[in-house]
Short mmCIF file of C-alpha atoms and ligand atoms in Angstrom, two decimals:
data_model
loop_
_atom_site.label_atom_id
_atom_site.label_comp_id
_atom_site.label_asym_id
_atom_site.label_seq_id
_atom_site.Cartn_x
_atom_site.Cartn_y
_atom_site.Cartn_z
CA UNK A 1 -1.54 25.36 6.84
CA UNK A 2 1.49 27.30 8.13
CA UNK A 3 2.52 29.89 5.56
CA UNK A 4 6.23 29.54 6.37
CA UNK A 5 6.48 25.92 5.16
CA UNK A 6 8.48 25.58 1.98
CA UNK A 7 7.94 22.01 0.82
CA UNK A 8 4.44 21.14 -0.37
CA UNK A 9 3.65 17.45 -0.60
CA UNK A 10 0.53 15.90 -2.10
CA UNK A 11 -0.49 12.45 -0.87
CA UNK A 12 -3.34 10.87 -2.81
CA UNK A 13 -5.09 8.18 -0.80
CA UNK A 14 -3.60 9.88 2.25
CA UNK A 15 -6.31 8.64 4.61
CA UNK A 16 -5.59 5.02 3.75
CA UNK A 17 -3.37 2.58 5.58
CA UNK A 18 -0.07 3.48 3.92
CA UNK A 19 -1.12 7.08 3.22
CA UNK A 20 -1.90 7.92 6.85
CA UNK A 21 1.43 6.49 8.01
CA UNK A 22 3.18 8.56 5.34
CA UNK A 23 1.31 11.74 6.28
CA UNK A 24 2.24 11.19 9.93
CA UNK A 25 5.92 10.99 8.95
CA UNK A 26 5.76 14.06 6.70
CA UNK A 27 4.10 16.16 9.40
CA UNK A 28 7.21 15.58 11.54
CA UNK A 29 9.08 17.88 9.14
CA UNK A 30 8.53 21.48 10.25
CA UNK A 31 9.15 22.75 6.71
CA UNK A 32 6.62 20.49 5.03
CA UNK A 33 2.99 21.19 4.26
CA UNK A 34 0.95 18.11 3.45
CA UNK A 35 -2.08 18.06 1.19
CA UNK A 36 -4.15 14.91 1.42
CA UNK A 37 -6.53 14.00 -1.40
CA UNK A 38 -8.88 11.10 -0.70
CA UNK A 39 -12.45 10.19 -1.54
CA UNK A 40 -12.71 8.22 1.75
CA UNK A 41 -14.19 5.24 -0.07
CA UNK A 42 -12.17 2.64 1.86
CA UNK A 43 -14.01 1.31 4.88
CA UNK A 44 -12.54 2.55 8.12
CA UNK A 45 -10.31 5.28 6.74
CA UNK A 46 -12.35 8.02 8.39
CA UNK A 47 -10.72 6.85 11.60
CA UNK A 48 -7.34 7.62 10.06
CA UNK A 49 -8.65 11.00 8.98
CA UNK A 50 -9.76 11.80 12.52
CA UNK A 51 -6.44 10.59 13.93
CA UNK A 52 -4.39 12.68 11.48
CA UNK A 53 -6.25 15.78 12.60
CA UNK A 54 -5.04 15.22 16.17
CA UNK A 55 -1.32 15.02 15.30
CA UNK A 56 1.21 17.68 16.13
CA UNK A 57 1.80 19.70 12.98
CA UNK A 58 -1.82 19.37 11.87
CA UNK A 59 -1.84 23.10 11.09
CA UNK A 60 0.34 22.10 8.11
CA UNK A 61 -2.17 19.49 6.93
CA UNK A 62 -4.82 20.25 4.32
CA UNK A 63 -7.44 17.59 3.73
CA UNK A 64 -9.33 17.55 0.45
CA UNK A 65 -12.23 15.23 -0.21
CA UNK A 66 -11.74 14.47 -3.89
CA UNK A 67 -11.43 11.74 -6.45
CA UNK A 68 -8.40 10.94 -8.60
CA UNK A 69 -10.78 10.33 -11.50
CA UNK A 70 -11.62 14.04 -11.39
CA UNK A 71 -8.99 15.68 -13.62
CA UNK A 72 -9.66 19.20 -12.37
CA UNK A 73 -9.54 18.19 -8.71
CA UNK A 74 -6.21 16.42 -9.22
CA UNK A 75 -4.69 19.37 -11.12
CA UNK A 76 -5.79 21.75 -8.40
CA UNK A 77 -4.41 19.56 -5.63
CA UNK A 78 -1.09 19.12 -7.47
CA UNK A 79 -0.68 22.70 -8.67
CA UNK A 80 2.12 23.79 -6.33
CA UNK A 81 3.31 20.43 -5.00
CA UNK A 82 7.02 19.65 -4.97
CA UNK A 83 6.39 16.00 -4.30
CA UNK A 84 3.47 13.71 -5.10
CA UNK A 85 2.95 10.29 -3.51
CA UNK A 86 0.22 8.64 -5.53
CA UNK A 87 -1.35 5.97 -3.36
CA UNK A 88 -5.09 6.34 -4.05
CA UNK A 89 -6.35 3.20 -5.69
CA UNK A 90 -8.94 0.53 -5.98
CA UNK A 91 -6.86 -1.98 -4.03
CA UNK A 92 -8.60 -5.37 -4.16
CA UNK A 93 -8.19 -8.02 -6.88
CA UNK A 94 -11.63 -9.43 -6.01
CA UNK A 95 -13.36 -6.06 -6.45
CA UNK A 96 -11.53 -5.53 -9.74
CA UNK A 97 -12.95 -8.81 -11.04
CA UNK A 98 -16.49 -7.77 -10.03
CA UNK A 99 -16.21 -4.24 -11.43
CA UNK A 100 -13.31 -3.93 -13.89
CA UNK A 101 -14.56 -0.60 -15.29
CA UNK A 102 -14.32 1.23 -11.95
CA UNK A 103 -11.00 -0.45 -11.24
CA UNK A 104 -9.63 0.81 -14.57
CA UNK A 105 -10.93 4.34 -14.07
CA UNK A 106 -9.49 4.68 -10.58
CA UNK A 107 -6.16 2.93 -11.10
CA UNK A 108 -5.27 3.62 -14.73
CA UNK A 109 -7.10 6.89 -15.47
CA UNK A 110 -6.53 8.18 -11.93
CA UNK A 111 -2.79 7.66 -12.29
CA UNK A 112 -2.81 9.25 -15.73
CA UNK A 113 -4.51 12.30 -14.19
CA UNK A 114 -1.79 12.52 -11.55
CA UNK A 115 0.96 12.26 -14.18
CA UNK A 116 -0.62 14.91 -16.37
CA UNK A 117 -0.98 17.21 -13.37
CA UNK A 118 2.72 16.68 -12.63
CA UNK A 119 3.73 17.24 -16.25
CA UNK A 120 1.75 20.48 -16.48
CA UNK A 121 3.06 21.79 -13.15
CA UNK A 122 5.86 24.34 -13.07
CA UNK A 123 7.29 22.68 -9.93
CA UNK A 124 8.80 19.58 -11.61
CA UNK A 125 7.47 17.43 -8.76
CA UNK A 126 8.90 14.12 -7.63
CA UNK A 127 6.20 11.48 -8.27
CA UNK A 128 6.25 8.18 -6.42
CA UNK A 129 3.71 5.55 -7.45
CA UNK A 130 2.78 2.50 -5.38
CA UNK A 131 2.48 -0.41 -7.81
CA UNK A 132 2.14 -4.08 -6.99
CA UNK A 133 3.77 -7.48 -7.31
CA UNK A 134 0.62 -8.50 -9.23
CA UNK A 135 2.24 -7.07 -12.39
CA UNK A 136 4.35 -10.27 -12.48
CA UNK A 137 1.25 -12.49 -12.79
CA UNK A 138 1.16 -15.98 -11.32
CA UNK A 139 4.94 -16.47 -11.79
CA UNK A 140 4.58 -19.80 -13.57
CA UNK A 141 8.28 -19.51 -14.44
CA UNK A 142 9.22 -20.13 -10.81
CA UNK A 143 8.44 -23.81 -10.06
CA UNK A 144 7.39 -24.51 -6.48
CA UNK A 145 6.75 -27.50 -4.27
CA UNK A 146 5.35 -27.91 -0.77
CA UNK A 147 7.83 -28.33 2.07
CA UNK A 148 6.21 -28.59 5.48
CA UNK A 149 3.68 -25.77 5.78
CA UNK A 150 4.80 -23.67 2.80
CA UNK A 151 5.74 -23.54 -0.85
CA UNK A 152 9.42 -23.26 -1.68
CA UNK A 153 10.89 -22.05 -4.97
CA UNK A 154 12.98 -24.23 -7.23
CA UNK A 155 15.07 -21.76 -9.14
CA UNK A 156 18.84 -21.89 -8.79
CA UNK A 157 20.14 -19.10 -6.58
CA UNK A 158 16.64 -17.68 -5.94
CA UNK A 159 16.88 -14.69 -3.57
CA UNK A 160 13.53 -13.12 -4.40
CA UNK A 161 11.83 -11.75 -7.50
CA UNK A 162 13.87 -9.04 -9.19
CA UNK A 163 12.71 -6.23 -11.46
CA UNK A 164 13.88 -8.22 -14.50
CA UNK A 165 11.12 -10.81 -14.00
CA UNK A 166 8.87 -10.69 -17.10
CA UNK A 167 5.71 -8.63 -16.70
CA UNK A 168 2.51 -10.65 -16.95
CA UNK A 169 -0.48 -8.55 -15.88
CA UNK A 170 -3.11 -10.86 -14.43
CA UNK A 171 -6.56 -9.81 -13.16
CA UNK A 172 -8.14 -6.42 -13.88
CA UNK A 173 -6.29 -5.04 -10.83
CA UNK A 174 -2.98 -6.37 -12.19
CA UNK A 175 -3.77 -4.80 -15.58
CA UNK A 176 -4.88 -1.40 -14.28
CA UNK A 177 -1.97 -1.07 -11.85
CA UNK A 178 0.40 -2.47 -14.44
CA UNK A 179 -0.72 0.06 -17.06
CA UNK A 180 -0.30 2.83 -14.50
CA UNK A 181 3.13 1.48 -13.51
CA UNK A 182 4.32 1.64 -17.13
CA UNK A 183 2.92 5.15 -17.64
CA UNK A 184 4.71 6.38 -14.53
CA UNK A 185 7.97 4.88 -15.74
CA UNK A 186 7.54 6.28 -19.22
CA UNK A 187 6.76 9.84 -18.07
CA UNK A 188 10.33 9.91 -16.76
CA UNK A 189 11.68 8.93 -20.20
CA UNK A 190 9.43 11.06 -22.35
CA UNK A 191 8.86 14.12 -20.16
CA UNK A 192 11.92 13.94 -17.91
CA UNK A 193 9.77 13.85 -14.78
CA UNK A 194 11.36 12.51 -11.58
CA UNK A 195 9.08 9.52 -11.21
CA UNK A 196 9.69 6.25 -9.39
CA UNK A 197 7.66 3.06 -9.07
CA UNK A 198 7.54 0.83 -6.00
CA UNK A 199 6.21 -2.64 -6.86
CA UNK A 200 5.13 -3.72 -3.43
CA UNK A 201 4.15 -7.12 -2.13
CA UNK A 202 2.56 -7.31 1.28
CA UNK A 203 2.74 -4.27 3.53
CA UNK A 204 1.33 -4.50 7.05
CA UNK A 205 1.24 -2.60 10.31
CA UNK A 206 -0.84 -0.08 12.24
CA UNK A 207 -3.78 1.84 10.75
CA UNK A 208 -4.73 -0.95 8.36
CA UNK A 209 -8.42 -1.77 8.23
CA UNK A 210 -7.69 -5.15 6.65
CA UNK A 211 -10.49 -7.25 5.28
CA UNK A 212 -10.96 -10.46 3.34
CA UNK A 213 -10.11 -8.75 0.06
CA UNK A 214 -7.04 -6.76 1.01
CA UNK A 215 -4.79 -6.50 4.04
CA UNK A 216 -4.67 -10.22 4.90
CA UNK A 217 -2.18 -10.03 7.80
CA UNK A 218 -4.33 -7.56 9.76
CA UNK A 219 -7.51 -9.32 8.66
CA UNK A 220 -6.32 -12.69 10.00
CA UNK A 221 -5.21 -11.29 13.35
CA UNK A 222 -8.37 -9.19 13.83
CA UNK A 223 -10.54 -12.17 12.86
CA UNK A 224 -8.85 -14.51 15.34
CA UNK A 225 -9.16 -11.87 18.06
CA UNK A 226 -12.89 -11.61 17.32
CA UNK A 227 -13.50 -15.35 16.98
CA UNK A 228 -14.56 -14.93 13.36
CA UNK A 229 -14.32 -17.65 10.74
CA UNK A 230 -11.49 -17.09 8.28
CA UNK A 231 -11.78 -18.25 4.70
CA UNK A 232 -8.54 -19.72 3.37
CA UNK A 233 -8.36 -19.64 -0.44
CA UNK A 234 -6.43 -22.69 -1.66
CA UNK A 235 -4.25 -24.93 0.50
CA UNK A 236 -2.84 -22.18 2.76
CA UNK A 237 0.76 -22.95 1.80
CA UNK A 238 1.07 -19.71 -0.22
CA UNK A 239 4.10 -17.69 0.83
CA UNK A 240 4.45 -13.92 0.99
CA UNK A 241 7.11 -11.56 2.25
CA UNK A 242 5.76 -8.95 4.62
CA UNK A 243 7.12 -5.44 5.13
CA UNK A 244 6.35 -3.19 8.09
CA UNK A 245 4.65 -0.03 6.88
CA UNK A 246 7.22 2.08 8.74
CA UNK A 247 10.00 0.37 6.77
CA UNK A 248 8.08 1.24 3.61
CA UNK A 249 7.85 4.88 4.67
CA UNK A 250 11.61 4.81 5.34
CA UNK A 251 12.06 3.53 1.78
CA UNK A 252 9.91 6.36 0.39
CA UNK A 253 11.98 8.90 2.32
CA UNK A 254 15.21 7.28 1.08
CA UNK A 255 13.99 7.43 -2.55
CA UNK A 256 12.95 11.09 -2.35
CA UNK A 257 16.39 11.96 -0.95
CA UNK A 258 17.99 10.75 -4.19
CA UNK A 259 15.15 11.63 -6.58
CA UNK A 260 17.25 12.12 -9.69
CA UNK A 261 19.03 8.81 -9.10
CA UNK A 262 15.72 6.88 -8.86
CA UNK A 263 14.15 8.73 -11.81
CA UNK A 264 12.34 6.36 -14.16
CA UNK A 265 13.27 3.33 -12.06
CA UNK A 266 11.06 0.56 -10.75
CA UNK A 267 11.81 -1.17 -7.48
CA UNK A 268 10.44 -4.34 -5.97
CA UNK A 269 9.68 -3.85 -2.34
CA UNK A 270 8.65 -6.23 0.42
CA UNK A 271 10.01 -7.94 3.48
CA UNK A 272 12.46 -10.06 1.46
CA UNK A 273 13.69 -13.58 2.15
CA UNK A 274 13.95 -13.13 5.94
CA UNK A 275 10.37 -11.93 6.42
CA UNK A 276 8.42 -14.66 4.69
CA UNK A 277 5.43 -16.50 6.06
CA UNK A 278 2.78 -18.80 4.62
CA UNK A 279 -0.94 -18.31 5.12
CA UNK A 280 -1.21 -21.29 7.44
CA UNK A 281 1.94 -20.33 9.36
CA UNK A 282 0.48 -16.88 9.98
CA UNK A 283 -2.78 -18.39 11.17
CA UNK A 284 -0.92 -20.71 13.58
CA UNK A 285 1.09 -17.73 14.84
CA UNK A 286 -2.15 -15.77 15.44
CA UNK A 287 -3.51 -18.75 17.36
CA UNK A 288 -0.33 -19.00 19.44
CA UNK A 289 -0.04 -15.34 20.32
CA UNK A 290 -3.73 -14.83 21.18
CA UNK A 291 -4.39 -18.21 22.77
CA UNK A 292 -7.66 -18.26 20.83
CA UNK A 293 -8.87 -21.10 18.59
CA UNK A 294 -8.91 -20.81 14.78
CA UNK A 295 -12.16 -21.15 12.85
CA UNK A 296 -11.20 -21.95 9.26
CA UNK A 297 -13.14 -22.48 6.11
CA UNK A 298 -11.36 -23.60 2.92
CA UNK A 299 -12.35 -22.51 -0.57
CA UNK A 300 -10.86 -22.61 -4.08
CA UNK A 301 -7.66 -20.76 -4.83
CA UNK A 302 -8.19 -17.29 -6.34
CA UNK A 303 -7.45 -16.87 -10.07
CA UNK A 304 -3.90 -15.68 -10.70
CA UNK A 305 -2.90 -16.20 -7.06
CA UNK A 306 0.87 -16.55 -6.75
CA UNK A 307 1.83 -19.66 -4.75
CA UNK A 308 4.97 -17.83 -3.69
CA UNK A 309 6.01 -14.22 -3.88
CA UNK A 310 9.17 -12.91 -2.26
CA UNK A 311 10.65 -9.56 -3.26
CA UNK A 312 14.28 -8.95 -3.96
CA UNK A 313 14.93 -5.48 -2.57
CA UNK A 314 18.59 -5.49 -3.61
CA UNK A 315 18.13 -2.81 -6.28
CA UNK A 316 16.45 -0.31 -3.95
CA UNK A 317 19.03 -1.01 -1.25
CA UNK A 318 21.88 -0.42 -3.72
CA UNK A 319 20.38 2.82 -5.09
CA UNK A 320 19.25 4.40 -1.82
CA UNK A 321 21.05 2.68 1.07
CA UNK A 322 17.66 1.71 2.54
CA UNK A 323 17.27 -1.49 4.54
CA UNK A 324 14.20 -2.85 6.33
CA UNK A 325 14.66 -2.91 10.11
CA UNK A 326 11.47 -4.35 11.57
CA UNK A 327 10.84 -8.09 11.98
CA UNK A 328 7.70 -10.14 11.40
CA UNK A 329 7.21 -10.15 15.17
CA UNK A 330 7.40 -6.34 15.21
CA UNK A 331 4.76 -6.25 12.48
CA UNK A 332 2.34 -8.51 14.35
CA UNK A 333 3.01 -6.69 17.63
CA UNK A 334 2.15 -3.35 16.00
CA UNK A 335 -1.07 -4.70 14.47
CA UNK A 336 -2.12 -6.25 17.76
CA UNK A 337 -1.37 -3.01 19.64
CA UNK A 338 -3.44 -1.08 17.07
CA UNK A 339 -6.26 -3.56 17.61
CA UNK A 340 -6.22 -3.11 21.38
CA UNK A 341 -6.26 0.68 21.03
CA UNK A 342 -9.02 0.69 18.39
CA UNK A 343 -10.92 -2.56 18.85
CA UNK A 344 -14.38 -1.02 18.77
CA UNK A 345 -13.64 0.87 15.59
CA UNK A 346 -12.05 -2.10 13.86
CA UNK A 347 -14.83 -4.46 14.91
CA UNK A 348 -17.46 -2.01 13.69
CA UNK A 349 -15.86 -1.62 10.21
CA UNK A 350 -18.01 1.33 9.09
CA UNK A 351 -19.43 1.18 5.60
CA UNK A 352 -18.77 3.66 2.82
CA UNK A 353 -22.11 5.32 3.60
CA UNK A 354 -21.09 5.69 7.24
CA UNK A 355 -17.77 7.20 6.12
CA UNK A 356 -19.66 9.76 4.05
CA UNK A 357 -21.98 10.63 6.94
CA UNK A 358 -19.03 11.10 9.28
CA UNK A 359 -17.28 13.30 6.76
CA UNK A 360 -20.37 15.43 6.32
CA UNK A 361 -20.55 15.95 10.08
CA UNK A 362 -16.86 16.85 10.23
CA UNK A 363 -17.00 19.29 7.35
CA UNK A 364 -20.28 20.89 8.46
N1 LIG B 1 -1.11 -2.59 1.42
C1 LIG B 1 -0.43 -3.39 0.60
O1 LIG B 1 -0.01 -4.47 1.00
C2 LIG B 1 -0.16 -2.95 -0.83
C3 LIG B 1 0.57 -3.82 -1.66
C4 LIG B 1 0.83 -3.43 -2.98
C5 LIG B 1 0.40 -2.21 -3.44
N2 LIG B 1 -0.31 -1.39 -2.61
C6 LIG B 1 -0.73 -0.10 -3.14
O2 LIG B 1 -0.47 0.91 -2.16
C7 LIG B 1 -1.46 1.94 -2.26
C8 LIG B 1 -2.07 2.20 -0.89
O3 LIG B 1 -2.65 1.00 -0.42
P1 LIG B 1 -3.26 0.85 1.05
O4 LIG B 1 -2.96 -0.52 1.52
O5 LIG B 1 -2.88 2.00 1.88
O6 LIG B 1 -4.82 0.90 0.71
P2 LIG B 1 -6.02 1.71 1.40
O7 LIG B 1 -7.26 1.18 0.80
O8 LIG B 1 -5.90 1.69 2.87
O9 LIG B 1 -5.75 3.20 0.88
C9 LIG B 1 -6.17 3.67 -0.37
C10 LIG B 1 -6.82 5.02 -0.14
O10 LIG B 1 -7.23 5.53 -1.42
C11 LIG B 1 -8.55 6.10 -1.27
N3 LIG B 1 -9.19 6.05 -2.58
C12 LIG B 1 -9.71 4.96 -3.22
N4 LIG B 1 -10.22 5.32 -4.40
C13 LIG B 1 -10.00 6.64 -4.54
C14 LIG B 1 -10.31 7.59 -5.54
N5 LIG B 1 -10.96 7.23 -6.66
N6 LIG B 1 -9.94 8.88 -5.36
C15 LIG B 1 -9.30 9.26 -4.21
N7 LIG B 1 -9.02 8.42 -3.21
C16 LIG B 1 -9.35 7.12 -3.38
C17 LIG B 1 -9.23 5.23 -0.21
O11 LIG B 1 -10.30 5.89 0.41
C18 LIG B 1 -8.07 4.96 0.74
O12 LIG B 1 -7.99 5.95 1.75
C19 LIG B 1 -2.45 1.49 -3.33
O13 LIG B 1 -2.09 2.10 -4.53
C20 LIG B 1 -2.22 0.00 -3.42
O14 LIG B 1 -2.53 -0.51 -4.70
C21 LIG B 1 -0.61 -1.72 -1.32
#
């Protein structure tokens, strides 16, 4: 890392989909040194690791293979950081149901470790935590009905879910992220740390190794391109708002620029009302843009699945001046372009063991 750089930024989960896009952006700043902490457990993220090492500014990038469950490793990585973006997580609801203990350790204890490292640091770092819309549960308080190919909400004046929606943690993932979300918020109140929480819905774009359990937009498009059968859970009318990952990174940069103003705040973040799509609409769009047939298999709806989730981003916009700029078409274009550039890697989807072997080779 260049010794002249003044700003030291820690990104946990920095090899992941959002993390690698964030690291790319941070490396554009000549005064910033980026420290990436990741255990490389997510399938495919070694490709992001290799890509990050090729970027201009990579002499200001330090990559640490480490686990957020490891208190000492987190403290060491955070020791002189001015900013911490805590993205490392167990990210799939399905996996959390199969193994709630690991999910709790990574998401709740891992976040606690990051907060403690920040509290004990002399740098008073800005801490941004990526939470989830799952903290609002199945949103039974928003009645829905089917109109055409999607659910619509029946709540007067509905312009998206705001931060005042009651919390209702649902699924081990919802509980572990929700607990972490509340800790992050409270460390601002109790310890005066500059923390902020982004409760994100669906983020999509390049560098996402989407699979059946997480990253559905990329997963659907990659599956159609490969002629794979796609399992649709429920009727396919579920609606989500989708945000381009580069718009999310813009939002992170906007929040850090006003860190004392966003201190202790939570913000809902997604594509908003104008970037909504249902599962079946997305599948039809994939079919249209690729010219390839869909192979669908229907199964039961997942427990706690929200029939409709649309974020209201009004609070973040008011506090930071941020606005999303990319459309749903831009999002799909960027995923498709990433596919064409990386099709062999995406199709191969290396396992965790393969990730570890690659890392060993790289480090050796
Ligand atoms: N992508 C979305 O749509 C979305 C939506 C809501 C919230 N989020 C949150 O955003 C964050 C980033 O998500 P993403 O989509 O980039 O996922 P991702 O799986 O691509 O990235 C997560 C990264 O964390 C790493 N990791 C996992 N466990 C770890 C551990 N114990 N120690 C260190 N590193 C570990 C993984 O190897 C991976 O590189 C997560 O906190 C996730 O819960 C994402």
